[in-house]
Amino acid sequence: MSVNIVLPTLSAWAASRLTGILESKTQDDFNTAFNATFAAQCSFTVNGKSISRDEYQAQVLQDSAAGFDESGTVVNIEGQTQVQVGNQGQLSGLVGLFYTALSDSKFLVLGAPTERRATSSLNLVIEPTEKSPPNPLHIRGYFDPRRVTCVNQVVAESTYHVTIPHASVPKGTTTENSTSKVELGPGPLKISSNDLGPFGGRFGPGPVRLPPGRFGGVRIFPRVKWGPSPRHCLGMVNLV
């Protein structure tokens, strides 16, 4: 018993092909997905400017995961619509997609990858341009003759976001209450000779070296004082 093969809807086909192109990891996979989506004679208009097929392919490659400076791309289809044209059912029609592509760069800033966000509105004309192969396919499945014959795309300017890793932020602090104040850590204390007092450093003990005055040198010898409290040894200063 033969079973009729049901093709995906126009919008489902376009969303799947777009996701496969932008999320391709290698350039070979990207080229295969691109050629399986866009017809050889497809016309391209991006932000009101007509460009060639090669120019559009290079532009999309740069925004995909297979690009030189990209490590990964995630596509979010946020809206889609379709209108069938003619009496060919899901083989011919118009498709509109609104999507956001998030790409992570291979290069790090402050130890974290930068993120690029591209928002786009994509209008496609889809037609059955490919002919069925003369011989049956070796793998069971269906042949999809649909290709995009016209592209009209509006792309918003991409924005970059840098996320500082949590490990780079000191414990007990957050990025919200961080300031540009610089705090110096402990280090060796250097005191100049001008800052030394008669007892050494201003905040520490030192040997008693009284400078000679008009009375000559200074001698210090102990004297014992007796009292109700335990014995104390005091010093008497004698000028010589």
PDB file of C-alpha atoms in Angstrom:
ATOM      1  CA  MET A   1       0.000   0.000   0.000  1.00  0.00           C
ATOM      2  CA  SER A   2       1.416   3.352  -1.010  1.00  0.00           C
ATOM      3  CA  VAL A   3       1.355   6.264   1.418  1.00  0.00           C
ATOM      4  CA  ASN A   4       1.264   9.864   0.305  1.00  0.00           C
ATOM      5  CA  ILE A   5       4.220  11.784   1.691  1.00  0.00           C
ATOM      6  CA  VAL A   6       3.220  15.046   3.359  1.00  0.00           C
ATOM      7  CA  LEU A   7       5.741  17.838   2.940  1.00  0.00           C
ATOM      8  CA  PRO A   8       6.401  20.259   5.811  1.00  0.00           C
ATOM      9  CA  THR A   9       4.511  23.511   5.638  1.00  0.00           C
ATOM     10  CA  LEU A  10       6.192  26.454   3.958  1.00  0.00           C
ATOM     11  CA  SER A  11       6.881  28.245   7.244  1.00  0.00           C
ATOM     12  CA  ALA A  12       8.170  25.083   8.946  1.00  0.00           C
ATOM     13  CA  TRP A  13      10.437  24.368   5.981  1.00  0.00           C
ATOM     14  CA  ALA A  14      11.829  27.925   5.967  1.00  0.00           C
ATOM     15  CA  ALA A  15      12.396  28.002   9.744  1.00  0.00           C
ATOM     16  CA  SER A  16      14.161  24.636   9.669  1.00  0.00           C
ATOM     17  CA  ARG A  17      16.412  25.630   6.780  1.00  0.00           C
ATOM     18  CA  LEU A  18      17.305  28.979   8.365  1.00  0.00           C
ATOM     19  CA  THR A  19      18.193  27.323  11.671  1.00  0.00           C
ATOM     20  CA  GLY A  20      20.319  24.716   9.906  1.00  0.00           C
ATOM     21  CA  ILE A  21      22.263  27.385   8.018  1.00  0.00           C
ATOM     22  CA  LEU A  22      23.050  29.646  10.980  1.00  0.00           C
ATOM     23  CA  GLU A  23      23.836  26.814  13.412  1.00  0.00           C
ATOM     24  CA  SER A  24      26.206  24.948  11.049  1.00  0.00           C
ATOM     25  CA  LYS A  25      29.513  24.205  12.767  1.00  0.00           C
ATOM     26  CA  THR A  26      31.745  23.859   9.691  1.00  0.00           C
ATOM     27  CA  GLN A  27      31.935  25.736   6.417  1.00  0.00           C
ATOM     28  CA  ASP A  28      31.179  22.573   4.416  1.00  0.00           C
ATOM     29  CA  ASP A  29      27.961  22.013   6.356  1.00  0.00           C
ATOM     30  CA  PHE A  30      27.113  25.671   5.898  1.00  0.00           C
ATOM     31  CA  ASN A  31      27.607  25.560   2.120  1.00  0.00           C
ATOM     32  CA  THR A  32      25.509  22.393   1.825  1.00  0.00           C
ATOM     33  CA  ALA A  33      22.653  23.892   3.834  1.00  0.00           C
ATOM     34  CA  PHE A  34      22.843  27.202   1.966  1.00  0.00           C
ATOM     35  CA  ASN A  35      22.715  25.593  -1.488  1.00  0.00           C
ATOM     36  CA  ALA A  36      19.830  23.356  -0.411  1.00  0.00           C
ATOM     37  CA  THR A  37      17.815  26.428   0.612  1.00  0.00           C
ATOM     38  CA  PHE A  38      18.438  29.171  -1.945  1.00  0.00           C
ATOM     39  CA  ALA A  39      18.020  28.746  -5.684  1.00  0.00           C
ATOM     40  CA  ALA A  40      20.926  29.425  -8.001  1.00  0.00           C
ATOM     41  CA  GLN A  41      19.126  32.431  -9.520  1.00  0.00           C
ATOM     42  CA  CYS A  42      17.789  33.804  -6.223  1.00  0.00           C
ATOM     43  CA  SER A  43      17.653  37.591  -5.803  1.00  0.00           C
ATOM     44  CA  PHE A  44      18.681  39.204  -2.501  1.00  0.00           C
ATOM     45  CA  THR A  45      17.786  42.546  -0.945  1.00  0.00           C
ATOM     46  CA  VAL A  46      19.210  43.396   2.494  1.00  0.00           C
ATOM     47  CA  ASN A  47      18.220  46.637   4.229  1.00  0.00           C
ATOM     48  CA  GLY A  48      16.988  48.028   0.917  1.00  0.00           C
ATOM     49  CA  LYS A  49      20.189  47.234  -1.010  1.00  0.00           C
ATOM     50  CA  SER A  50      20.435  44.584  -3.718  1.00  0.00           C
ATOM     51  CA  ILE A  51      23.413  42.257  -3.348  1.00  0.00           C
ATOM     52  CA  SER A  52      24.668  39.196  -5.188  1.00  0.00           C
ATOM     53  CA  ARG A  53      24.268  35.608  -4.062  1.00  0.00           C
ATOM     54  CA  ASP A  54      27.945  35.338  -3.147  1.00  0.00           C
ATOM     55  CA  GLU A  55      27.791  38.533  -1.091  1.00  0.00           C
ATOM     56  CA  TYR A  56      24.744  37.317   0.792  1.00  0.00           C
ATOM     57  CA  GLN A  57      26.341  33.928   1.408  1.00  0.00           C
ATOM     58  CA  ALA A  58      29.478  35.570   2.833  1.00  0.00           C
ATOM     59  CA  GLN A  59      27.369  37.812   5.052  1.00  0.00           C
ATOM     60  CA  VAL A  60      25.328  34.934   6.453  1.00  0.00           C
ATOM     61  CA  LEU A  61      28.488  32.853   6.937  1.00  0.00           C
ATOM     62  CA  GLN A  62      29.950  35.587   9.118  1.00  0.00           C
ATOM     63  CA  ASP A  63      26.855  35.514  11.348  1.00  0.00           C
ATOM     64  CA  SER A  64      26.722  31.714  11.592  1.00  0.00           C
ATOM     65  CA  ALA A  65      28.480  29.304  13.952  1.00  0.00           C
ATOM     66  CA  ALA A  66      30.840  28.420  11.085  1.00  0.00           C
ATOM     67  CA  GLY A  67      32.153  31.986  10.947  1.00  0.00           C
ATOM     68  CA  PHE A  68      35.776  32.801  11.703  1.00  0.00           C
ATOM     69  CA  ASP A  69      35.189  34.558  15.036  1.00  0.00           C
ATOM     70  CA  GLU A  70      32.100  32.658  16.206  1.00  0.00           C
ATOM     71  CA  SER A  71      32.087  29.676  18.563  1.00  0.00           C
ATOM     72  CA  GLY A  72      28.340  29.028  18.484  1.00  0.00           C
ATOM     73  CA  THR A  73      25.023  30.470  17.314  1.00  0.00           C
ATOM     74  CA  VAL A  74      21.497  29.883  18.601  1.00  0.00           C
ATOM     75  CA  VAL A  75      18.476  30.879  16.493  1.00  0.00           C
ATOM     76  CA  ASN A  76      15.161  31.800  18.113  1.00  0.00           C
ATOM     77  CA  ILE A  77      12.185  32.012  15.730  1.00  0.00           C
ATOM     78  CA  GLU A  78       9.892  34.535  17.393  1.00  0.00           C
ATOM     79  CA  GLY A  79       7.260  34.829  14.673  1.00  0.00           C
ATOM     80  CA  GLN A  80       6.312  33.274  11.337  1.00  0.00           C
ATOM     81  CA  THR A  81       3.574  33.508   8.758  1.00  0.00           C
ATOM     82  CA  GLN A  82       2.885  32.057   5.332  1.00  0.00           C
ATOM     83  CA  VAL A  83       0.604  32.536   2.334  1.00  0.00           C
ATOM     84  CA  GLN A  84       0.187  29.849  -0.327  1.00  0.00           C
ATOM     85  CA  VAL A  85       0.386  30.997  -3.938  1.00  0.00           C
ATOM     86  CA  GLY A  86      -1.290  29.149  -6.804  1.00  0.00           C
ATOM     87  CA  ASN A  87      -2.752  25.670  -6.654  1.00  0.00           C
ATOM     88  CA  GLN A  88       0.420  23.764  -5.741  1.00  0.00           C
ATOM     89  CA  GLY A  89      -0.339  23.576  -2.047  1.00  0.00           C
ATOM     90  CA  GLN A  90       2.744  23.761   0.161  1.00  0.00           C
ATOM     91  CA  LEU A  91       5.120  23.843  -2.801  1.00  0.00           C
ATOM     92  CA  SER A  92       4.786  27.539  -3.573  1.00  0.00           C
ATOM     93  CA  GLY A  93       4.106  30.586  -1.451  1.00  0.00           C
ATOM     94  CA  LEU A  94       5.331  33.492   0.642  1.00  0.00           C
ATOM     95  CA  VAL A  95       6.882  33.157   4.095  1.00  0.00           C
ATOM     96  CA  GLY A  96       7.714  35.793   6.682  1.00  0.00           C
ATOM     97  CA  LEU A  97      10.041  35.038   9.602  1.00  0.00           C
ATOM     98  CA  PHE A  98      11.041  37.168  12.557  1.00  0.00           C
ATOM     99  CA  TYR A  99      14.011  35.765  14.435  1.00  0.00           C
ATOM    100  CA  THR A 100      16.871  36.561  16.793  1.00  0.00           C
ATOM    101  CA  ALA A 101      20.324  35.013  16.449  1.00  0.00           C
ATOM    102  CA  LEU A 102      22.651  34.927  19.476  1.00  0.00           C
ATOM    103  CA  SER A 103      26.317  34.316  18.670  1.00  0.00           C
ATOM    104  CA  ASP A 104      29.237  33.791  21.059  1.00  0.00           C
ATOM    105  CA  SER A 105      32.653  34.983  19.969  1.00  0.00           C
ATOM    106  CA  LYS A 106      35.778  32.831  20.135  1.00  0.00           C
ATOM    107  CA  PHE A 107      37.725  35.778  21.541  1.00  0.00           C
ATOM    108  CA  LEU A 108      37.514  36.608  25.252  1.00  0.00           C
ATOM    109  CA  VAL A 109      37.096  40.009  26.893  1.00  0.00           C
ATOM    110  CA  LEU A 110      37.857  40.125  30.652  1.00  0.00           C
ATOM    111  CA  GLY A 111      37.925  36.333  30.566  1.00  0.00           C
ATOM    112  CA  ALA A 112      34.437  35.986  29.067  1.00  0.00           C
ATOM    113  CA  PRO A 113      33.169  35.616  25.480  1.00  0.00           C
ATOM    114  CA  THR A 114      31.319  38.491  23.887  1.00  0.00           C
ATOM    115  CA  GLU A 115      27.762  37.932  22.719  1.00  0.00           C
ATOM    116  CA  ARG A 116      26.317  39.353  19.524  1.00  0.00           C
ATOM    117  CA  ARG A 117      22.584  39.718  19.056  1.00  0.00           C
ATOM    118  CA  ALA A 118      21.135  40.092  15.550  1.00  0.00           C
ATOM    119  CA  THR A 119      17.411  40.733  15.102  1.00  0.00           C
ATOM    120  CA  SER A 120      15.998  40.263  11.617  1.00  0.00           C
ATOM    121  CA  SER A 121      12.780  40.247   9.623  1.00  0.00           C
ATOM    122  CA  LEU A 122      13.024  37.855   6.674  1.00  0.00           C
ATOM    123  CA  ASN A 123      10.554  37.681   3.772  1.00  0.00           C
ATOM    124  CA  LEU A 124      10.936  34.770   1.347  1.00  0.00           C
ATOM    125  CA  VAL A 125       9.424  33.678  -1.949  1.00  0.00           C
ATOM    126  CA  ILE A 126       9.475  29.872  -2.221  1.00  0.00           C
ATOM    127  CA  GLU A 127       8.955  27.934  -5.461  1.00  0.00           C
ATOM    128  CA  PRO A 128       9.501  24.325  -6.662  1.00  0.00           C
ATOM    129  CA  THR A 129      12.542  25.008  -8.832  1.00  0.00           C
ATOM    130  CA  GLU A 130      14.325  21.645  -8.571  1.00  0.00           C
ATOM    131  CA  LYS A 131      13.466  18.694 -10.804  1.00  0.00           C
ATOM    132  CA  SER A 132      12.963  15.230  -9.405  1.00  0.00           C
ATOM    133  CA  PRO A 133      15.934  12.878  -9.953  1.00  0.00           C
ATOM    134  CA  PRO A 134      15.447  10.418 -12.846  1.00  0.00           C
ATOM    135  CA  ASN A 135      16.225   7.380 -10.726  1.00  0.00           C
ATOM    136  CA  PRO A 136      14.656   6.488  -7.394  1.00  0.00           C
ATOM    137  CA  LEU A 137      16.586   7.610  -4.354  1.00  0.00           C
ATOM    138  CA  HIS A 138      18.687   4.981  -2.616  1.00  0.00           C
ATOM    139  CA  ILE A 139      17.426   6.160   0.767  1.00  0.00           C
ATOM    140  CA  ARG A 140      13.718   6.021   1.400  1.00  0.00           C
ATOM    141  CA  GLY A 141      12.239   9.422   1.904  1.00  0.00           C
ATOM    142  CA  TYR A 142      10.869  12.252  -0.130  1.00  0.00           C
ATOM    143  CA  PHE A 143      12.275  14.712  -2.600  1.00  0.00           C
ATOM    144  CA  ASP A 144      11.668  18.353  -1.774  1.00  0.00           C
ATOM    145  CA  PRO A 145      11.892  20.564  -4.873  1.00  0.00           C
ATOM    146  CA  ARG A 146      11.366  23.821  -2.963  1.00  0.00           C
ATOM    147  CA  ARG A 147      13.938  26.592  -3.010  1.00  0.00           C
ATOM    148  CA  VAL A 148      13.938  30.266  -2.086  1.00  0.00           C
ATOM    149  CA  THR A 149      13.849  32.443  -5.203  1.00  0.00           C
ATOM    150  CA  CYS A 150      13.610  35.904  -3.618  1.00  0.00           C
ATOM    151  CA  VAL A 151      14.880  37.304  -0.294  1.00  0.00           C
ATOM    152  CA  ASN A 152      13.951  40.637   1.257  1.00  0.00           C
ATOM    153  CA  GLN A 153      15.593  41.026   4.655  1.00  0.00           C
ATOM    154  CA  VAL A 154      15.840  43.752   7.273  1.00  0.00           C
ATOM    155  CA  VAL A 155      18.596  43.272   9.863  1.00  0.00           C
ATOM    156  CA  ALA A 156      18.877  45.389  12.993  1.00  0.00           C
ATOM    157  CA  GLU A 157      22.268  46.564  14.201  1.00  0.00           C
ATOM    158  CA  SER A 158      23.967  43.967  16.338  1.00  0.00           C
ATOM    159  CA  THR A 159      24.826  44.703  19.962  1.00  0.00           C
ATOM    160  CA  TYR A 160      27.579  43.219  22.086  1.00  0.00           C
ATOM    161  CA  HIS A 161      27.390  42.225  25.739  1.00  0.00           C
ATOM    162  CA  VAL A 162      30.299  41.297  27.985  1.00  0.00           C
ATOM    163  CA  THR A 163      29.611  39.072  30.992  1.00  0.00           C
ATOM    164  CA  ILE A 164      32.226  39.058  33.759  1.00  0.00           C
ATOM    165  CA  PRO A 165      32.673  35.543  35.188  1.00  0.00           C
ATOM    166  CA  HIS A 166      31.556  35.068  38.784  1.00  0.00           C
ATOM    167  CA  ALA A 167      35.025  33.805  39.714  1.00  0.00           C
ATOM    168  CA  SER A 168      36.497  37.215  38.798  1.00  0.00           C
ATOM    169  CA  VAL A 169      34.360  39.034  41.378  1.00  0.00           C
ATOM    170  CA  PRO A 170      35.720  38.983  44.987  1.00  0.00           C
ATOM    171  CA  LYS A 171      33.607  37.203  47.569  1.00  0.00           C
ATOM    172  CA  GLY A 172      31.120  39.385  49.387  1.00  0.00           C
ATOM    173  CA  THR A 173      30.957  41.940  46.578  1.00  0.00           C
ATOM    174  CA  THR A 174      28.737  42.409  43.582  1.00  0.00           C
ATOM    175  CA  THR A 175      29.181  44.286  40.365  1.00  0.00           C
ATOM    176  CA  GLU A 176      26.389  46.681  41.392  1.00  0.00           C
ATOM    177  CA  ASN A 177      28.238  48.149  44.413  1.00  0.00           C
ATOM    178  CA  SER A 178      31.751  47.983  43.008  1.00  0.00           C
ATOM    179  CA  THR A 179      33.607  51.289  42.745  1.00  0.00           C
ATOM    180  CA  SER A 180      36.737  52.596  41.111  1.00  0.00           C
ATOM    181  CA  LYS A 181      38.411  53.237  44.508  1.00  0.00           C
ATOM    182  CA  VAL A 182      41.859  51.675  44.737  1.00  0.00           C
ATOM    183  CA  GLU A 183      42.931  50.181  48.082  1.00  0.00           C
ATOM    184  CA  LEU A 184      46.622  49.506  48.663  1.00  0.00           C
ATOM    185  CA  GLY A 185      47.623  46.355  50.499  1.00  0.00           C
ATOM    186  CA  PRO A 186      50.223  46.007  53.297  1.00  0.00           C
ATOM    187  CA  GLY A 187      53.851  46.531  52.470  1.00  0.00           C
ATOM    188  CA  PRO A 188      57.212  47.421  54.023  1.00  0.00           C
ATOM    189  CA  LEU A 189      57.165  50.627  56.062  1.00  0.00           C
ATOM    190  CA  LYS A 190      59.921  53.085  55.234  1.00  0.00           C
ATOM    191  CA  ILE A 191      60.613  55.939  57.670  1.00  0.00           C
ATOM    192  CA  SER A 192      62.976  58.726  56.777  1.00  0.00           C
ATOM    193  CA  SER A 193      65.442  60.176  59.251  1.00  0.00           C
ATOM    194  CA  ASN A 194      63.313  63.317  59.553  1.00  0.00           C
ATOM    195  CA  ASP A 195      60.465  61.267  61.008  1.00  0.00           C
ATOM    196  CA  LEU A 196      62.574  59.776  63.838  1.00  0.00           C
ATOM    197  CA  GLY A 197      62.156  61.182  67.339  1.00  0.00           C
ATOM    198  CA  PRO A 198      64.481  60.971  70.341  1.00  0.00           C
ATOM    199  CA  PHE A 199      63.072  57.519  71.178  1.00  0.00           C
ATOM    200  CA  GLY A 200      63.411  56.058  67.706  1.00  0.00           C
ATOM    201  CA  GLY A 201      60.224  55.772  65.657  1.00  0.00           C
ATOM    202  CA  ARG A 202      57.320  57.944  66.657  1.00  0.00           C
ATOM    203  CA  PHE A 203      55.135  54.939  67.434  1.00  0.00           C
ATOM    204  CA  GLY A 204      57.712  52.505  68.791  1.00  0.00           C
ATOM    205  CA  PRO A 205      60.366  52.329  71.551  1.00  0.00           C
ATOM    206  CA  GLY A 206      64.007  52.903  70.904  1.00  0.00           C
ATOM    207  CA  PRO A 207      67.282  53.525  72.704  1.00  0.00           C
ATOM    208  CA  VAL A 208      67.468  56.699  74.803  1.00  0.00           C
ATOM    209  CA  ARG A 209      69.930  59.044  73.227  1.00  0.00           C
ATOM    210  CA  LEU A 210      69.537  62.527  74.604  1.00  0.00           C
ATOM    211  CA  PRO A 211      71.633  65.100  72.828  1.00  0.00           C
ATOM    212  CA  PRO A 212      74.180  66.907  74.970  1.00  0.00           C
ATOM    213  CA  GLY A 213      73.025  70.286  76.184  1.00  0.00           C
ATOM    214  CA  ARG A 214      74.738  73.197  77.823  1.00  0.00           C
ATOM    215  CA  PHE A 215      75.241  71.136  80.982  1.00  0.00           C
ATOM    216  CA  GLY A 216      77.377  68.549  79.257  1.00  0.00           C
ATOM    217  CA  GLY A 217      76.809  64.831  79.008  1.00  0.00           C
ATOM    218  CA  VAL A 218      73.990  62.874  80.606  1.00  0.00           C
ATOM    219  CA  ARG A 219      74.408  59.848  82.883  1.00  0.00           C
ATOM    220  CA  ILE A 220      71.605  57.516  83.924  1.00  0.00           C
ATOM    221  CA  PHE A 221      72.021  55.157  86.898  1.00  0.00           C
ATOM    222  CA  PRO A 222      69.456  53.131  88.833  1.00  0.00           C
ATOM    223  CA  ARG A 223      68.007  54.109  92.203  1.00  0.00           C
ATOM    224  CA  VAL A 224      65.958  51.875  94.470  1.00  0.00           C
ATOM    225  CA  LYS A 225      62.741  53.286  95.885  1.00  0.00           C
ATOM    226  CA  TRP A 226      60.998  51.603  98.799  1.00  0.00           C
ATOM    227  CA  GLY A 227      57.284  51.852  99.328  1.00  0.00           C
ATOM    228  CA  PRO A 228      54.165  49.904 100.177  1.00  0.00           C
ATOM    229  CA  SER A 229      54.018  48.521  96.734  1.00  0.00           C
ATOM    230  CA  PRO A 230      56.516  46.059  95.339  1.00  0.00           C
ATOM    231  CA  ARG A 231      59.998  47.321  94.725  1.00  0.00           C
ATOM    232  CA  HIS A 232      60.416  49.525  91.663  1.00  0.00           C
ATOM    233  CA  CYS A 233      63.635  50.380  89.986  1.00  0.00           C
ATOM    234  CA  LEU A 234      63.688  53.946  88.749  1.00  0.00           C
ATOM    235  CA  GLY A 235      66.328  55.896  86.986  1.00  0.00           C
ATOM    236  CA  MET A 236      67.954  59.103  88.131  1.00  0.00           C
ATOM    237  CA  VAL A 237      69.342  61.563  85.679  1.00  0.00           C
ATOM    238  CA  ASN A 238      72.524  63.299  86.690  1.00  0.00           C
ATOM    239  CA  LEU A 239      73.964  66.079  84.658  1.00  0.00           C
ATOM    240  CA  VAL A 240      77.718  66.075  84.440  1.00  0.00           C
TER     241      VAL A 240
END
